[in-house]
Short mmCIF file of C-alpha atoms and ligand atoms in Angstrom, two decimals:
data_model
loop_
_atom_site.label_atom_id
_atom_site.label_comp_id
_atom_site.label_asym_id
_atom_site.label_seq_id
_atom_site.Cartn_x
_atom_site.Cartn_y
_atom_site.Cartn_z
CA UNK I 19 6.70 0.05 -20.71
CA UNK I 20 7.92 -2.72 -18.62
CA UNK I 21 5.11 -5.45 -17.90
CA UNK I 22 4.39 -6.21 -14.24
CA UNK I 23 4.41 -9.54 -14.46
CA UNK I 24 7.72 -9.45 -15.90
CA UNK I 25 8.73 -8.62 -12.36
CA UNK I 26 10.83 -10.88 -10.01
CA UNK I 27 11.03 -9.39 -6.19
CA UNK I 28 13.33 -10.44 -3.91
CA UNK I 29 12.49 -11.79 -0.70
CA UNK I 30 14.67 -11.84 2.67
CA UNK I 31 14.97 -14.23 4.89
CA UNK I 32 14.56 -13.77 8.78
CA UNK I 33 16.73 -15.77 10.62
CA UNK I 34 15.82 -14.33 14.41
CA UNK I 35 15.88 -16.41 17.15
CA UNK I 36 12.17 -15.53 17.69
CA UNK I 37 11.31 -17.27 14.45
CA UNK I 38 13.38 -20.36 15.29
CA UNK I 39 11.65 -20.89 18.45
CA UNK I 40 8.29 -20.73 16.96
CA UNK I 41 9.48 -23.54 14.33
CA UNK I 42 8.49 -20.80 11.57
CA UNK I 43 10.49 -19.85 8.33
CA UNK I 44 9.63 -16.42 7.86
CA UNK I 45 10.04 -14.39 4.68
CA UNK I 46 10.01 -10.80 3.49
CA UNK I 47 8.75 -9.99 0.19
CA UNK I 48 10.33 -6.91 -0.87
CA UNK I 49 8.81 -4.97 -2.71
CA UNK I 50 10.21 -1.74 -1.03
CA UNK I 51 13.18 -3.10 -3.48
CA UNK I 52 11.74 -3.06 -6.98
CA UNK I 53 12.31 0.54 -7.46
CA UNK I 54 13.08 3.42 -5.30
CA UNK I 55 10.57 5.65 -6.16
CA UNK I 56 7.69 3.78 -8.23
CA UNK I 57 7.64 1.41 -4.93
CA UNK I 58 6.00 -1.15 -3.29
CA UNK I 59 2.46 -1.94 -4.17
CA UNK I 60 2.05 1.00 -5.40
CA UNK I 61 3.77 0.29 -8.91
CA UNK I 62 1.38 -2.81 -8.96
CA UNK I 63 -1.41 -0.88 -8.72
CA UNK I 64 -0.20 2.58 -11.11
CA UNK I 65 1.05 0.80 -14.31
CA UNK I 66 -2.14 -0.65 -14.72
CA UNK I 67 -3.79 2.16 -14.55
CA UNK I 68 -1.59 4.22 -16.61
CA UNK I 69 -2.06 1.24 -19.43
CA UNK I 70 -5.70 1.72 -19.42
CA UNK I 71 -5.03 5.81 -19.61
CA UNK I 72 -2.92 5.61 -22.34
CA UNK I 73 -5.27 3.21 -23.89
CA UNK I 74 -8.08 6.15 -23.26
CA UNK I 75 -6.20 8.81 -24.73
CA UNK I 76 -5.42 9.97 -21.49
CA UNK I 77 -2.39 12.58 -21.23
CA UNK I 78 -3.62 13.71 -17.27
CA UNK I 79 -3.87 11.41 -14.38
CA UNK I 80 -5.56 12.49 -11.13
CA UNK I 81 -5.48 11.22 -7.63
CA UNK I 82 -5.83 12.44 -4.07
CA UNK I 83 -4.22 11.60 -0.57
CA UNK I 84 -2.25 13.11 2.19
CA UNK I 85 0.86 15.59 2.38
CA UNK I 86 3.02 11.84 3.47
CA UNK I 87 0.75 9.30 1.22
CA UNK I 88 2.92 6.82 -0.95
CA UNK I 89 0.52 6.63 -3.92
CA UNK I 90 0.85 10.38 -4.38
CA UNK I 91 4.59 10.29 -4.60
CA UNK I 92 4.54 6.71 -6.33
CA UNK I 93 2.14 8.78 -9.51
CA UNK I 94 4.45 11.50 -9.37
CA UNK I 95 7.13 9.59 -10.61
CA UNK I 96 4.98 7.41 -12.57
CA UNK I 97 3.65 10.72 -14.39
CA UNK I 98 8.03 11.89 -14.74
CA UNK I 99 8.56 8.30 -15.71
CA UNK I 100 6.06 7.63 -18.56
CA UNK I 101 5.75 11.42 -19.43
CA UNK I 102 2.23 12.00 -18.07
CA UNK I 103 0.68 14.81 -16.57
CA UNK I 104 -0.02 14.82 -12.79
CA UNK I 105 -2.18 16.27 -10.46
CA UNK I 106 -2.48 15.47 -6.83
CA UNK I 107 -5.23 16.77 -4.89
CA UNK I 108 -3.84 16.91 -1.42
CA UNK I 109 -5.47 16.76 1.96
CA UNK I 110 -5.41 19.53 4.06
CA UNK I 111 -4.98 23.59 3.39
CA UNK I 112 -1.25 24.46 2.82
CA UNK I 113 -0.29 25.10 6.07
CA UNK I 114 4.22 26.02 6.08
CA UNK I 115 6.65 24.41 3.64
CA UNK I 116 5.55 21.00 1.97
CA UNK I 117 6.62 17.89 3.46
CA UNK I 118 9.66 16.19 1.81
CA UNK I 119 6.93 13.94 0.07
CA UNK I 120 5.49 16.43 -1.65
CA UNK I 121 8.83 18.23 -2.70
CA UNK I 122 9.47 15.20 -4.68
CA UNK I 123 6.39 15.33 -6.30
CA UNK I 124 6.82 18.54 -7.41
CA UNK I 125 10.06 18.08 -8.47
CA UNK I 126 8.83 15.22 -10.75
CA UNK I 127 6.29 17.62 -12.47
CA UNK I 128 3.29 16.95 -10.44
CA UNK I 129 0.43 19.88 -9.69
CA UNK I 130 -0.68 19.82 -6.39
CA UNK I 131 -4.05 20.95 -5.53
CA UNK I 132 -4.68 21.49 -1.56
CA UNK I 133 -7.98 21.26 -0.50
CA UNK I 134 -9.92 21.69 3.26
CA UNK I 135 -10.13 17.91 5.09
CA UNK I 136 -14.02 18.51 4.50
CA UNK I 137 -14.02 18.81 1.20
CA UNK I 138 -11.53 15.76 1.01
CA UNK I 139 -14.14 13.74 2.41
CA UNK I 140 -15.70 13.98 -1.06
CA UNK I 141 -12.64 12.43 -2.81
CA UNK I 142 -15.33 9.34 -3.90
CA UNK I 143 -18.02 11.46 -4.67
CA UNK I 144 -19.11 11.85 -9.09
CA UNK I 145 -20.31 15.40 -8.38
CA UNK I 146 -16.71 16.67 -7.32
CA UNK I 147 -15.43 14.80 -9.74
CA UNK I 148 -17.25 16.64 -12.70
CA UNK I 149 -16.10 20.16 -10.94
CA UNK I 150 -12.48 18.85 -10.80
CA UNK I 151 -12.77 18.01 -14.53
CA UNK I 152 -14.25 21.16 -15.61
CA UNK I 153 -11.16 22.99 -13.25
CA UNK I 154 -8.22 21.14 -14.51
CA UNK I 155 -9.43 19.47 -17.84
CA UNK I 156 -10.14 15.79 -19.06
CA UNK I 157 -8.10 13.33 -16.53
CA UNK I 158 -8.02 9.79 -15.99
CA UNK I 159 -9.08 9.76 -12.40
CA UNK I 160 -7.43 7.15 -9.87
CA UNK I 161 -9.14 6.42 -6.83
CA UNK I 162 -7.45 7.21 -3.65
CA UNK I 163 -4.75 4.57 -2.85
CA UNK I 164 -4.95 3.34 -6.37
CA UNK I 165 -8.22 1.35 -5.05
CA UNK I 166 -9.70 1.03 -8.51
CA UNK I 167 -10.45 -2.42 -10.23
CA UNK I 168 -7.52 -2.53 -12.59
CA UNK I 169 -5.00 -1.82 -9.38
CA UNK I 170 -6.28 -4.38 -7.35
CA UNK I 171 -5.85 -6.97 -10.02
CA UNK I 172 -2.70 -5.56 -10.60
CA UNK I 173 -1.71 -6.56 -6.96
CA UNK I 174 -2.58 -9.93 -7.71
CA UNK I 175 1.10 -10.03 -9.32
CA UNK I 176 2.72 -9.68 -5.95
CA UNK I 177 2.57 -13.00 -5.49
CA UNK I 178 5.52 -15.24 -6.07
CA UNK I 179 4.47 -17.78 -8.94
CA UNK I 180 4.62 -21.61 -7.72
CA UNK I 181 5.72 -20.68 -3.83
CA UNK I 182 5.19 -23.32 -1.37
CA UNK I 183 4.52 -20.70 1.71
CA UNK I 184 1.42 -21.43 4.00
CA UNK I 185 0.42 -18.22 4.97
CA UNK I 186 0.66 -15.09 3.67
CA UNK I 187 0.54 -11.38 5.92
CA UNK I 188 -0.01 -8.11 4.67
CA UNK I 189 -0.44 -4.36 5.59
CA UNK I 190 -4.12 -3.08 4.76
CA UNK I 191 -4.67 0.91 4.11
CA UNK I 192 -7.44 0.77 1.37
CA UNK I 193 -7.50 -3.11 0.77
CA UNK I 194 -7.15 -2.84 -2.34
CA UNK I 195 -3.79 -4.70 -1.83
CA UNK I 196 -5.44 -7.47 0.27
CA UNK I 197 -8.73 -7.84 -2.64
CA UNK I 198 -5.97 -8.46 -4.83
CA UNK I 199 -3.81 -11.05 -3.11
CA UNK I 200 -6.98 -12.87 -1.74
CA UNK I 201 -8.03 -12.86 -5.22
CA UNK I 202 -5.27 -14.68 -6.19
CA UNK I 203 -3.67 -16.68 -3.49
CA UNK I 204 -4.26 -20.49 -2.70
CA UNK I 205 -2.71 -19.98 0.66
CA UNK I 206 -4.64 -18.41 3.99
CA UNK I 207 -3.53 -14.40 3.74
CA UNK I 208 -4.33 -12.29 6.85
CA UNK I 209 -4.25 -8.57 6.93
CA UNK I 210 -2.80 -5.61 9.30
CA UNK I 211 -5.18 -2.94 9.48
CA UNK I 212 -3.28 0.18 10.26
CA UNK I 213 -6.14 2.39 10.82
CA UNK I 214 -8.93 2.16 13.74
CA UNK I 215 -12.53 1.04 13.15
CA UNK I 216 -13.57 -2.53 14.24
CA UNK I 217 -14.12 -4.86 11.09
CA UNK I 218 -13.87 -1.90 9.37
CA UNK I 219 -11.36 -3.29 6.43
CA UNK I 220 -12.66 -6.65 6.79
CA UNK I 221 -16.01 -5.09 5.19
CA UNK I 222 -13.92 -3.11 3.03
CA UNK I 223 -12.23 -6.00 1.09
CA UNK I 224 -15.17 -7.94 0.99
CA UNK I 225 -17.07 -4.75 -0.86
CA UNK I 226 -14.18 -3.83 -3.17
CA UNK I 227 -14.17 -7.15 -4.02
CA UNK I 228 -17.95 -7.73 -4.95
CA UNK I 229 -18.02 -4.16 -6.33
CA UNK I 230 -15.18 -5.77 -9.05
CA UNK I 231 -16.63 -8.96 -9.99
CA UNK I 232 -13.98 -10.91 -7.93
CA UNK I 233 -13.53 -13.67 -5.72
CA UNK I 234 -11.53 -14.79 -2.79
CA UNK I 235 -9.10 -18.22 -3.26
CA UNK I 236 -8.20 -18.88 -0.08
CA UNK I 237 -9.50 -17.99 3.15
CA UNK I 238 -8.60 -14.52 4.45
CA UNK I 239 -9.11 -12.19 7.50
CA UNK I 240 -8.54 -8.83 8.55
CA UNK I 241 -6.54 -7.76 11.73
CA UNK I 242 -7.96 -4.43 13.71
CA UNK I 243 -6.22 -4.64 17.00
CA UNK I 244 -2.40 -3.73 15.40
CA UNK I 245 -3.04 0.31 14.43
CA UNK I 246 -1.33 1.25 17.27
CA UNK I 247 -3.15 4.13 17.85
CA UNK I 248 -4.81 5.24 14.19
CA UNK I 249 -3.15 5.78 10.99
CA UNK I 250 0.37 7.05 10.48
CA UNK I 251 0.28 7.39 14.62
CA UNK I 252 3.62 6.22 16.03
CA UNK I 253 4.08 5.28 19.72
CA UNK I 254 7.93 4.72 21.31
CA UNK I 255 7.46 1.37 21.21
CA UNK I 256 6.95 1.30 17.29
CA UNK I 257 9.53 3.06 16.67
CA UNK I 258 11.97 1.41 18.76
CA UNK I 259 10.97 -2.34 17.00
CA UNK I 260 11.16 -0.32 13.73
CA UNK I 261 14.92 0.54 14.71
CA UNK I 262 15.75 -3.23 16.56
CA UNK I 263 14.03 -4.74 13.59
CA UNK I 264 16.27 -3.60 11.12
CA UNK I 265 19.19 -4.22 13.10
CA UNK I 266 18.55 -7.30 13.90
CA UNK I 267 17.21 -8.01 9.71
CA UNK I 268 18.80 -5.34 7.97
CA UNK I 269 14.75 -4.57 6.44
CA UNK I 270 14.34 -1.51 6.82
CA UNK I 271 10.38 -0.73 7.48
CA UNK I 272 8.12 1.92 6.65
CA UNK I 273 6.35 3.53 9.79
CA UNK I 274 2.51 4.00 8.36
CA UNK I 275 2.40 0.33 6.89
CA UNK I 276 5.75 -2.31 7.36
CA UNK I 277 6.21 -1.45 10.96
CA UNK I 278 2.68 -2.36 11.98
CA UNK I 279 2.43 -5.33 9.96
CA UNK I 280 5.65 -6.89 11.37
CA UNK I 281 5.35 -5.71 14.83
CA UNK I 282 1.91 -7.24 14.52
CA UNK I 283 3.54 -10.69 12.94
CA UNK I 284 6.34 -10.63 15.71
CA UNK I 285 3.54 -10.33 18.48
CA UNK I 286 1.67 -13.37 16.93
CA UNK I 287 4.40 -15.69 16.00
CA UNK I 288 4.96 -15.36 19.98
CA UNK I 289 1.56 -16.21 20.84
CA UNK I 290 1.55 -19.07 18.33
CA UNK I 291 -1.11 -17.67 15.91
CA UNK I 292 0.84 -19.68 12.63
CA UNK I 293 0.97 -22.96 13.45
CA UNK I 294 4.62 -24.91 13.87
CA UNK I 295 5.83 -25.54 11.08
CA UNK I 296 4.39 -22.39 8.96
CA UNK I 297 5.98 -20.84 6.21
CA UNK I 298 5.38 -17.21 6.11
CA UNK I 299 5.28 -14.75 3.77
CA UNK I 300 4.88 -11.36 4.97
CA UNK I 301 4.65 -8.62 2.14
CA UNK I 302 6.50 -5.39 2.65
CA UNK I 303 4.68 -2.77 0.78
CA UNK I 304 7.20 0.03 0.20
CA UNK I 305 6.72 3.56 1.11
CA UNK I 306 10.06 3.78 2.60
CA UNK I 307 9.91 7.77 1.56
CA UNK I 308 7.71 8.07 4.42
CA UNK I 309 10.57 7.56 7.35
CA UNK I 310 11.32 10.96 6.30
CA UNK I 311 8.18 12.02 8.07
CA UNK I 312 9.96 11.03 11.57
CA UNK I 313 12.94 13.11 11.55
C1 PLP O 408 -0.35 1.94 0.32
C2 PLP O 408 0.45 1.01 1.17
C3 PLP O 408 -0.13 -0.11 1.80
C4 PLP O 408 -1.62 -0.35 1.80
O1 PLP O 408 -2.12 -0.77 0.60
P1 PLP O 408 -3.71 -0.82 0.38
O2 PLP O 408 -3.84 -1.47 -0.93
O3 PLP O 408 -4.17 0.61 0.33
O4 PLP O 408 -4.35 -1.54 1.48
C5 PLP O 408 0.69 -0.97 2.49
N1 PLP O 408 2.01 -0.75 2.60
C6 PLP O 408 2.60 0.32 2.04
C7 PLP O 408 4.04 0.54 2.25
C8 PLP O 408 1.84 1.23 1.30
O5 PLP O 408 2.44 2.31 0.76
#
């Protein structure tokens, strides 16, 4: 199995007039490039975890998330890839066909297990997770997200080695992304939170990362004004810098996570949040599947 670290991901640079008048350099870390379908952070947090399974004797892996989540279609093709079985409890009842996320997964092997948003709720809770061992057999069982200890160390390899950025921007679903760069970074790193609930992920990277023995670098903060809306809602105006932001950088963005995070970096370059002079490094997560979800 390739070794994360051996990893080198490319970053583009945006040359927008918008940057240039701020006096920023602004870069993209790509990791929607690395691979098309083990993408993003997500293959920083899975191989990890799928070292430690095999190390367990582990032939099953387990997760949950939605019928459009990333992780779910990022372990399906982990599972094809490294010949593992995969189930992926899903949220919500089966409703009509299965999203185009799902299809994939499926057609990568994976067993998908619907079940009610209520009993989703449980996803974190020991108790369910005894009843889903006893229903589908002994499993290596991967938080939601990938959230676990060994994937948010295993984000701590999305940083460029000996970079000479100042700041450092990132999407936050879980924060399991943002426990890991903070963990590692010498530079300030702030985060998008793409989901409503003031200071909500702010408290949720500090936890994960006293829950795992780790510590922050640098200092770090947590966004909560940029969700536009809640999680994976899109307004016009998203969409629309979505479409004029690829134009204009040929990066094309993910709607749930990317979109937010740059719209949200766009909106404070302009009000001269990074300082003149900055060097920026904004992370682009992946998850490119889910533009399907628009169409
Ligand atoms: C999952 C995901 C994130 C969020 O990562 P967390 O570690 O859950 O905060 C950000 N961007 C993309 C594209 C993702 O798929």
């Amino acid at each position: 199995m390739a070794t994360k670290s051996s990893i080198n991901i490319p970053i583009t640079l945006v040359t927008a007039d918008w940057v240039h008048q701020h006096k920023l350099t602004l870069a993209i870390l790509r990791a929607d490039l690395i691979d098309a379908a083990l993408s993003g952070n997500k293959y920083f947090k899975l191989l990890p975890n799928i070292q430690l399974a095999r190390e367990q004797q582990h032939h099953t892996l387990l997760s949950f998330g939605g019928p459009w989540s990333n992780h779910i279609h990022a372990l399906a093709a982990a599972g094809q890839r490294y010949g593992l079985r995969t189930i992926g409890v899903v949220r919500g009842e089966q409703g009509g066909p299965l999203t185009a996320c799902l299809q994939d997964a499926v057609a990568w092997g994976m067993q998908l297990h619907f079940v009610s948003r209520r009993d989703y709720e449980r996803r974190h809770d020991s108790a369910w997770h005894t009843e889903l061992i006893a229903q589908f057999g002994r499993h290596y069982l991967i938080p939601e997200g990938g959230a676990n200890r060994a994937g948010i160390v295993g984000c701590q390899d999305l940083l460029p080695r000996d970079h000479d950025y100042t700041h450092i921007v990132l999407a936050c679903g879980t924060g399991a992304t943002m426990a890991g760069v903070v963990s590692a970074s010498h530079v300030p790193v702030t985060g998008i939170q793409v989901l409503k609930g003031a200071g909500y992920l702010q408290h949720q990277v500090a936890a994960l990362l006293q829950q795992h023995g780790l510590q922050a670098r640098c200092d770090w903060q947590v966004l909560d004004d940029w969700h536009g809306g809640g999680y994976a809602r899109f307004s016009p105006q998203l969409l629309e810098f979505m479409q004029r932001f690829e134009t204009d950088t040929g990066v094309p963005l993910d709607p749930v996570y990317s979109a937010k995070m740059l719209q949200a970096v766009t909106a404070l370059t302009a009000s001269d949040f990074f300082p003149r002079g900055a060097r920026v490094l904004a992370i682009h997560g992946g998850g490119l599947q889910g533009r399907r979800s628009l169409a």
